[in-house]
mmCIF file of N, CA and C in Angstrom:
data_model
loop_
_atom_site.group_PDB
_atom_site.id
_atom_site.type_symbol
_atom_site.label_atom_id
_atom_site.label_comp_id
_atom_site.label_asym_id
_atom_site.label_seq_id
_atom_site.Cartn_x
_atom_site.Cartn_y
_atom_site.Cartn_z
ATOM 1 N N ARG A 1 74.050 65.410 113.222
ATOM 2 C CA ARG A 1 74.054 65.090 111.803
ATOM 3 C C ARG A 1 73.024 65.948 111.081
ATOM 4 N N VAL A 2 73.232 66.129 109.819
ATOM 5 C CA VAL A 2 72.336 66.929 108.998
ATOM 6 C C VAL A 2 71.412 65.986 108.240
ATOM 7 N N VAL A 3 70.117 66.268 108.274
ATOM 8 C CA VAL A 3 69.132 65.440 107.582
ATOM 9 C C VAL A 3 68.298 66.311 106.651
ATOM 10 N N GLU A 4 67.895 65.742 105.531
ATOM 11 C CA GLU A 4 67.066 66.452 104.568
ATOM 12 C C GLU A 4 65.621 66.495 105.045
ATOM 13 N N CYS A 5 64.935 67.576 104.710
ATOM 14 C CA CYS A 5 63.517 67.700 105.042
ATOM 15 C C CYS A 5 62.720 66.702 104.205
ATOM 16 N N PRO A 6 61.791 65.963 104.820
ATOM 17 C CA PRO A 6 60.994 64.981 104.080
ATOM 18 C C PRO A 6 59.807 65.578 103.325
ATOM 19 N N GLN A 7 59.553 66.884 103.478
ATOM 20 C CA GLN A 7 58.416 67.508 102.808
ATOM 21 C C GLN A 7 58.646 67.565 101.296
ATOM 22 N N PRO A 8 57.625 67.252 100.506
ATOM 23 C CA PRO A 8 57.756 67.355 99.048
ATOM 24 C C PRO A 8 58.061 68.796 98.638
ATOM 25 N N ASN A 9 58.920 68.973 97.684
ATOM 26 C CA ASN A 9 59.300 70.272 97.124
ATOM 27 C C ASN A 9 60.060 71.176 98.079
ATOM 28 N N CYS A 10 60.520 70.675 99.212
ATOM 29 C CA CYS A 10 61.335 71.475 100.129
ATOM 30 C C CYS A 10 62.780 71.012 99.992
ATOM 31 N N VAL A 11 63.692 71.958 99.900
ATOM 32 C CA VAL A 11 65.116 71.635 99.768
ATOM 33 C C VAL A 11 65.857 71.893 101.075
ATOM 34 N N GLY A 12 65.114 72.083 102.155
ATOM 35 C CA GLY A 12 65.705 72.414 103.448
ATOM 36 C C GLY A 12 66.352 71.239 104.148
ATOM 37 N N VAL A 13 67.092 71.573 105.189
ATOM 38 C CA VAL A 13 67.750 70.579 106.030
ATOM 39 C C VAL A 13 67.509 70.933 107.491
ATOM 40 N N ALA A 14 67.804 69.973 108.352
ATOM 41 C CA ALA A 14 67.728 70.193 109.796
ATOM 42 C C ALA A 14 68.952 69.563 110.427
ATOM 43 N N TYR A 15 69.339 70.072 111.566
ATOM 44 C CA TYR A 15 70.427 69.482 112.326
ATOM 45 C C TYR A 15 69.793 68.618 113.398
ATOM 46 N N ALA A 16 70.000 67.313 113.297
ATOM 47 C CA ALA A 16 69.444 66.374 114.271
ATOM 48 C C ALA A 16 70.476 66.155 115.366
ATOM 49 N N GLU A 17 70.234 66.736 116.523
ATOM 50 C CA GLU A 17 71.181 66.626 117.625
ATOM 51 C C GLU A 17 71.109 65.242 118.252
ATOM 52 N N PRO A 18 72.261 64.699 118.642
ATOM 53 C CA PRO A 18 72.275 63.378 119.284
ATOM 54 C C PRO A 18 71.360 63.343 120.509
ATOM 55 N N GLY A 19 70.590 62.286 120.627
ATOM 56 C CA GLY A 19 69.698 62.134 121.766
ATOM 57 C C GLY A 19 68.329 62.760 121.588
ATOM 58 N N ARG A 20 68.130 63.524 120.509
ATOM 59 C CA ARG A 20 66.824 64.133 120.263
ATOM 60 C C ARG A 20 66.123 63.378 119.152
ATOM 61 N N ARG A 21 64.829 63.199 119.278
ATOM 62 C CA ARG A 21 64.063 62.444 118.288
ATOM 63 C C ARG A 21 63.394 63.340 117.258
ATOM 64 N N LYS A 22 63.293 64.616 117.519
ATOM 65 C CA LYS A 22 62.618 65.532 116.603
ATOM 66 C C LYS A 22 63.637 66.384 115.860
ATOM 67 N N ALA A 23 63.291 66.722 114.629
ATOM 68 C CA ALA A 23 64.089 67.641 113.826
ATOM 69 C C ALA A 23 63.134 68.669 113.241
ATOM 70 N N MET A 24 63.630 69.889 112.967
ATOM 71 C CA MET A 24 62.811 70.928 112.361
ATOM 72 C C MET A 24 63.563 71.529 111.185
ATOM 73 N N CYS A 25 62.916 71.580 110.036
ATOM 74 C CA CYS A 25 63.506 72.129 108.828
ATOM 75 C C CYS A 25 63.717 73.633 109.006
ATOM 76 N N PHE A 26 64.901 74.107 108.625
ATOM 77 C CA PHE A 26 65.203 75.527 108.746
ATOM 78 C C PHE A 26 64.606 76.348 107.612
ATOM 79 N N VAL A 27 64.029 75.705 106.602
ATOM 80 C CA VAL A 27 63.405 76.422 105.496
ATOM 81 C C VAL A 27 61.892 76.500 105.695
ATOM 82 N N CYS A 28 61.218 75.339 105.788
ATOM 83 C CA CYS A 28 59.750 75.333 105.881
ATOM 84 C C CYS A 28 59.235 75.170 107.312
ATOM 85 N N GLU A 29 60.131 74.936 108.268
ATOM 86 C CA GLU A 29 59.815 74.768 109.687
ATOM 87 C C GLU A 29 58.977 73.524 109.991
ATOM 88 N N HIS A 30 58.929 72.577 109.054
ATOM 89 C CA HIS A 30 58.251 71.299 109.289
ATOM 90 C C HIS A 30 59.018 70.519 110.354
ATOM 91 N N GLN A 31 58.299 69.922 111.309
ATOM 92 C CA GLN A 31 58.924 69.104 112.346
ATOM 93 C C GLN A 31 58.579 67.642 112.102
ATOM 94 N N TRP A 32 59.541 66.752 112.347
ATOM 95 C CA TRP A 32 59.303 65.331 112.167
ATOM 96 C C TRP A 32 60.163 64.517 113.115
ATOM 97 N N ASP A 33 59.752 63.255 113.279
ATOM 98 C CA ASP A 33 60.479 62.318 114.117
ATOM 99 C C ASP A 33 61.614 61.737 113.281
ATOM 100 N N VAL A 34 62.838 62.028 113.649
ATOM 101 C CA VAL A 34 64.001 61.597 112.879
ATOM 102 C C VAL A 34 64.077 60.083 112.788
ATOM 103 N N ASP A 35 63.775 59.368 113.853
ATOM 104 C CA ASP A 35 63.870 57.909 113.853
ATOM 105 C C ASP A 35 62.885 57.257 112.892
ATOM 106 N N ALA A 36 61.765 57.893 112.632
ATOM 107 C CA ALA A 36 60.731 57.295 111.792
ATOM 108 C C ALA A 36 60.697 57.864 110.378
ATOM 109 N N SER A 37 61.578 58.795 110.053
ATOM 110 C CA SER A 37 61.461 59.520 108.788
ATOM 111 C C SER A 37 61.958 58.776 107.566
ATOM 112 N N GLY A 38 62.979 57.963 107.720
ATOM 113 C CA GLY A 38 63.590 57.351 106.549
ATOM 114 C C GLY A 38 64.556 58.281 105.847
ATOM 115 N N HIS A 39 64.594 59.545 106.239
ATOM 116 C CA HIS A 39 65.502 60.519 105.640
ATOM 117 C C HIS A 39 66.697 60.811 106.543
ATOM 118 N N ASP A 40 66.706 60.220 107.713
ATOM 119 C CA ASP A 40 67.769 60.552 108.657
ATOM 120 C C ASP A 40 69.142 60.106 108.174
ATOM 121 N N ALA A 41 69.265 58.949 107.574
ATOM 122 C CA ALA A 41 70.567 58.470 107.113
ATOM 123 C C ALA A 41 70.877 58.944 105.699
ATOM 124 N N SER A 42 69.876 59.027 104.839
ATOM 125 C CA SER A 42 70.134 59.392 103.444
ATOM 126 C C SER A 42 70.574 60.832 103.289
ATOM 127 N N GLY A 43 70.193 61.703 104.196
ATOM 128 C CA GLY A 43 70.587 63.099 104.097
ATOM 129 C C GLY A 43 71.796 63.445 104.924
ATOM 130 N N GLU A 44 72.400 62.451 105.535
ATOM 131 C CA GLU A 44 73.533 62.718 106.410
ATOM 132 C C GLU A 44 74.706 63.283 105.622
ATOM 133 N N ALA A 45 75.376 64.279 106.173
ATOM 134 C CA ALA A 45 76.528 64.908 105.518
ATOM 135 C C ALA A 45 77.713 64.883 106.457
ATOM 136 N N ASN A 46 78.873 65.104 105.917
ATOM 137 C CA ASN A 46 80.063 65.216 106.748
ATOM 138 C C ASN A 46 80.048 66.611 107.353
ATOM 139 N N PHE A 47 79.534 66.730 108.556
ATOM 140 C CA PHE A 47 79.291 68.018 109.198
ATOM 141 C C PHE A 47 80.540 68.878 109.268
ATOM 142 N N SER A 48 81.682 68.293 109.573
ATOM 143 C CA SER A 48 82.886 69.093 109.759
ATOM 144 C C SER A 48 83.420 69.687 108.465
ATOM 145 N N GLU A 49 83.093 69.114 107.310
ATOM 146 C CA GLU A 49 83.618 69.612 106.047
ATOM 147 C C GLU A 49 82.622 70.421 105.235
ATOM 148 N N THR A 50 81.350 70.073 105.250
ATOM 149 C CA THR A 50 80.386 70.734 104.373
ATOM 150 C C THR A 50 79.352 71.579 105.095
ATOM 151 N N VAL A 51 79.255 71.460 106.409
ATOM 152 C CA VAL A 51 78.239 72.198 107.157
ATOM 153 C C VAL A 51 78.876 72.885 108.355
ATOM 154 N N ARG A 52 78.533 74.157 108.524
ATOM 155 C CA ARG A 52 78.966 74.906 109.702
ATOM 156 C C ARG A 52 77.742 75.607 110.276
ATOM 157 N N LYS A 53 77.828 75.968 111.539
ATOM 158 C CA LYS A 53 76.728 76.688 112.176
ATOM 159 C C LYS A 53 76.899 78.189 111.971
ATOM 160 N N CYS A 54 75.781 78.868 111.762
ATOM 161 C CA CYS A 54 75.786 80.326 111.659
ATOM 162 C C CYS A 54 76.337 80.892 112.962
ATOM 163 N N PRO A 55 77.270 81.849 112.894
ATOM 164 C CA PRO A 55 77.834 82.398 114.126
ATOM 165 C C PRO A 55 76.828 83.192 114.964
ATOM 166 N N LYS A 56 75.708 83.587 114.375
ATOM 167 C CA LYS A 56 74.711 84.360 115.121
ATOM 168 C C LYS A 56 73.610 83.481 115.710
ATOM 169 N N CYS A 57 72.958 82.652 114.871
ATOM 170 C CA CYS A 57 71.790 81.889 115.343
ATOM 171 C C CYS A 57 72.051 80.389 115.466
ATOM 172 N N GLN A 58 73.216 79.931 115.062
ATOM 173 C CA GLN A 58 73.616 78.521 115.159
ATOM 174 C C GLN A 58 72.886 77.592 114.193
ATOM 175 N N ALA A 59 72.172 78.136 113.201
ATOM 176 C CA ALA A 59 71.521 77.293 112.195
ATOM 177 C C ALA A 59 72.595 76.626 111.339
ATOM 178 N N PRO A 60 72.426 75.356 110.970
ATOM 179 C CA PRO A 60 73.420 74.709 110.114
ATOM 180 C C PRO A 60 73.341 75.254 108.689
ATOM 181 N N ILE A 61 74.507 75.515 108.101
ATOM 182 C CA ILE A 61 74.579 76.038 106.743
ATOM 183 C C ILE A 61 75.528 75.152 105.953
ATOM 184 N N GLU A 62 75.053 74.655 104.814
ATOM 185 C CA GLU A 62 75.862 73.771 103.987
ATOM 186 C C GLU A 62 76.498 74.558 102.849
ATOM 187 N N LYS A 63 77.787 74.351 102.636
ATOM 188 C CA LYS A 63 78.512 74.982 101.525
ATOM 189 C C LYS A 63 78.681 73.936 100.436
ATOM 190 N N ASN A 64 78.171 74.234 99.238
ATOM 191 C CA ASN A 64 78.273 73.277 98.138
ATOM 192 C C ASN A 64 79.023 73.848 96.943
ATOM 193 N N GLY A 65 79.811 74.887 97.166
ATOM 194 C CA GLY A 65 80.600 75.481 96.095
ATOM 195 C C GLY A 65 80.636 76.988 96.221
ATOM 196 N N GLY A 66 81.334 77.627 95.297
ATOM 197 C CA GLY A 66 81.382 79.078 95.273
ATOM 198 C C GLY A 66 82.398 79.665 96.231
ATOM 199 N N CYS A 67 82.280 80.956 96.456
ATOM 200 C CA CYS A 67 83.236 81.659 97.303
ATOM 201 C C CYS A 67 82.933 81.418 98.781
ATOM 202 N N ASP A 68 83.708 82.044 99.634
ATOM 203 C CA ASP A 68 83.573 81.841 101.076
ATOM 204 C C ASP A 68 82.513 82.725 101.729
ATOM 205 N N HIS A 69 81.878 83.623 100.964
ATOM 206 C CA HIS A 69 80.828 84.470 101.531
ATOM 207 C C HIS A 69 79.578 83.639 101.742
ATOM 208 N N MET A 70 79.088 83.603 102.977
ATOM 209 C CA MET A 70 77.891 82.840 103.310
ATOM 210 C C MET A 70 76.827 83.795 103.842
ATOM 211 N N HIS A 71 75.567 83.454 103.608
ATOM 212 C CA HIS A 71 74.440 84.256 104.087
ATOM 213 C C HIS A 71 73.439 83.317 104.742
ATOM 214 N N CYS A 72 73.138 83.546 106.007
ATOM 215 C CA CYS A 72 72.179 82.715 106.730
ATOM 216 C C CYS A 72 70.766 83.163 106.367
ATOM 217 N N THR A 73 69.968 82.247 105.827
ATOM 218 C CA THR A 73 68.593 82.589 105.462
ATOM 219 C C THR A 73 67.667 82.619 106.669
ATOM 220 N N LYS A 74 68.134 82.113 107.798
ATOM 221 C CA LYS A 74 67.305 82.130 109.007
ATOM 222 C C LYS A 74 67.371 83.491 109.708
ATOM 223 N N CYS A 75 68.590 84.027 109.912
ATOM 224 C CA CYS A 75 68.719 85.282 110.666
ATOM 225 C C CYS A 75 69.277 86.437 109.838
ATOM 226 N N GLY A 76 69.762 86.152 108.618
ATOM 227 C CA GLY A 76 70.266 87.212 107.753
ATOM 228 C C GLY A 76 71.734 87.556 107.922
ATOM 229 N N ARG A 77 72.443 86.866 108.775
ATOM 230 C CA ARG A 77 73.854 87.160 109.032
ATOM 231 C C ARG A 77 74.716 86.767 107.841
ATOM 232 N N ASP A 78 75.642 87.643 107.443
ATOM 233 C CA ASP A 78 76.651 87.338 106.444
ATOM 234 C C ASP A 78 77.935 87.000 107.177
ATOM 235 N N PHE A 79 78.637 85.965 106.721
ATOM 236 C CA PHE A 79 79.897 85.592 107.358
ATOM 237 C C PHE A 79 80.780 84.861 106.367
ATOM 238 N N SER A 80 82.037 84.694 106.730
ATOM 239 C CA SER A 80 83.003 84.004 105.894
ATOM 240 C C SER A 80 83.095 82.542 106.299
ATOM 241 N N TRP A 81 83.052 81.635 105.318
ATOM 242 C CA TRP A 81 83.158 80.202 105.580
ATOM 243 C C TRP A 81 84.479 79.870 106.251
ATOM 244 N N THR A 82 85.554 80.554 105.872
ATOM 245 C CA THR A 82 86.878 80.256 106.413
ATOM 246 C C THR A 82 87.093 80.866 107.785
ATOM 247 N N GLY A 83 86.169 81.693 108.232
ATOM 248 C CA GLY A 83 86.311 82.314 109.543
ATOM 249 C C GLY A 83 87.123 83.589 109.517
ATOM 250 N N ALA A 84 87.494 84.066 108.316
ATOM 251 C CA ALA A 84 88.289 85.287 108.209
ATOM 252 C C ALA A 84 87.487 86.512 108.629
ATOM 253 N N GLY A 85 86.179 86.426 108.539
ATOM 254 C CA GLY A 85 85.317 87.524 108.962
ATOM 255 C C GLY A 85 85.191 88.596 107.904
ATOM 256 N N PHE A 86 84.226 89.446 108.060
ATOM 257 C CA PHE A 86 84.019 90.571 107.162
ATOM 258 C C PHE A 86 84.074 91.853 107.973
ATOM 259 N N ALA A 87 84.678 92.887 107.401
ATOM 260 C CA ALA A 87 84.728 94.187 108.071
ATOM 261 C C ALA A 87 83.322 94.758 108.199
ATOM 262 N N ASN A 88 82.486 94.489 107.209
ATOM 263 C CA ASN A 88 81.114 94.983 107.198
ATOM 264 C C ASN A 88 80.217 93.773 106.985
ATOM 265 N N THR A 89 79.312 93.490 107.907
ATOM 266 C CA THR A 89 78.502 92.277 107.801
ATOM 267 C C THR A 89 77.432 92.369 106.720
ATOM 268 N N ASP A 90 77.160 93.553 106.189
ATOM 269 C CA ASP A 90 76.220 93.692 105.077
ATOM 270 C C ASP A 90 76.978 94.307 103.910
ATOM 271 N N HIS A 91 77.863 93.525 103.294
ATOM 272 C CA HIS A 91 78.790 94.052 102.306
ATOM 273 C C HIS A 91 78.391 93.793 100.867
ATOM 274 N N ARG A 92 77.227 93.236 100.621
ATOM 275 C CA ARG A 92 76.844 92.939 99.244
ATOM 276 C C ARG A 92 76.882 94.202 98.399
ATOM 277 N N GLY A 93 77.464 94.084 97.216
ATOM 278 C CA GLY A 93 77.574 95.226 96.325
ATOM 279 C C GLY A 93 78.832 96.036 96.557
ATOM 280 N N GLN A 94 79.645 95.690 97.541
ATOM 281 C CA GLN A 94 80.854 96.441 97.838
ATOM 282 C C GLN A 94 82.098 95.721 97.355
ATOM 283 N N GLY A 95 81.939 94.615 96.615
ATOM 284 C CA GLY A 95 83.089 93.907 96.084
ATOM 285 C C GLY A 95 83.722 92.980 97.092
ATOM 286 N N SER A 96 85.013 92.773 96.940
ATOM 287 C CA SER A 96 85.726 91.780 97.730
ATOM 288 C C SER A 96 85.903 92.180 99.184
ATOM 289 N N GLN A 97 85.810 91.203 100.052
ATOM 290 C CA GLN A 97 86.053 91.363 101.483
ATOM 291 C C GLN A 97 86.989 90.249 101.911
ATOM 292 N N PRO A 98 87.644 90.358 103.055
ATOM 293 C CA PRO A 98 88.529 89.282 103.516
ATOM 294 C C PRO A 98 87.809 87.936 103.527
ATOM 295 N N GLY A 99 88.473 86.916 103.032
ATOM 296 C CA GLY A 99 87.893 85.585 103.011
ATOM 297 C C GLY A 99 87.257 85.208 101.688
ATOM 298 N N HIS A 100 87.136 86.162 100.766
ATOM 299 C CA HIS A 100 86.524 85.861 99.472
ATOM 300 C C HIS A 100 87.509 85.178 98.541
ATOM 301 N N VAL A 101 87.016 84.208 97.809
ATOM 302 C CA VAL A 101 87.784 83.580 96.744
ATOM 303 C C VAL A 101 87.473 84.306 95.441
ATOM 304 N N ASP A 102 86.226 84.664 95.245
ATOM 305 C CA ASP A 102 85.769 85.343 94.034
ATOM 306 C C ASP A 102 85.308 86.751 94.386
ATOM 307 N N PRO A 103 86.080 87.800 94.023
ATOM 308 C CA PRO A 103 85.704 89.166 94.398
ATOM 309 C C PRO A 103 84.424 89.650 93.732
ATOM 310 N N GLN A 104 83.935 88.956 92.695
ATOM 311 C CA GLN A 104 82.711 89.370 92.010
ATOM 312 C C GLN A 104 81.454 88.719 92.578
ATOM 313 N N CYS A 105 81.588 87.861 93.586
ATOM 314 C CA CYS A 105 80.451 87.060 94.040
ATOM 315 C C CYS A 105 79.306 87.887 94.592
ATOM 316 N N CYS A 106 79.576 89.006 95.191
ATOM 317 C CA CYS A 106 78.526 89.759 95.872
ATOM 318 C C CYS A 106 78.065 90.975 95.094
ATOM 319 N N ILE A 107 78.680 91.252 93.974
ATOM 320 C CA ILE A 107 78.289 92.425 93.190
ATOM 321 C C ILE A 107 77.007 92.097 92.450
ATOM 322 N N GLN A 108 75.994 92.911 92.655
ATOM 323 C CA GLN A 108 74.682 92.646 92.077
ATOM 324 C C GLN A 108 74.468 93.464 90.824
#
């Protein structure tokens, strides 16, 4: 399940694996005891619909709108939410790639 980081002013999340008591925020790297946090249930998301793991580092990434182009802030990998893949993994500024809904999303 996905849980929100309990640190003030942090918008990060962690993936709390079943059977593990500790979680670590992928943004600020804060570690906490999931059972004692009070944030374990309130930050829970439907993992299969809104969160997928980065294909390179396995960090959970939540999609909350926009096109299918995703960028992992942990390892820097670019990938398609739909799994269509990109011909070039660093395609920002090159316009539309397979899997894009909005061809203007990456043009800077």
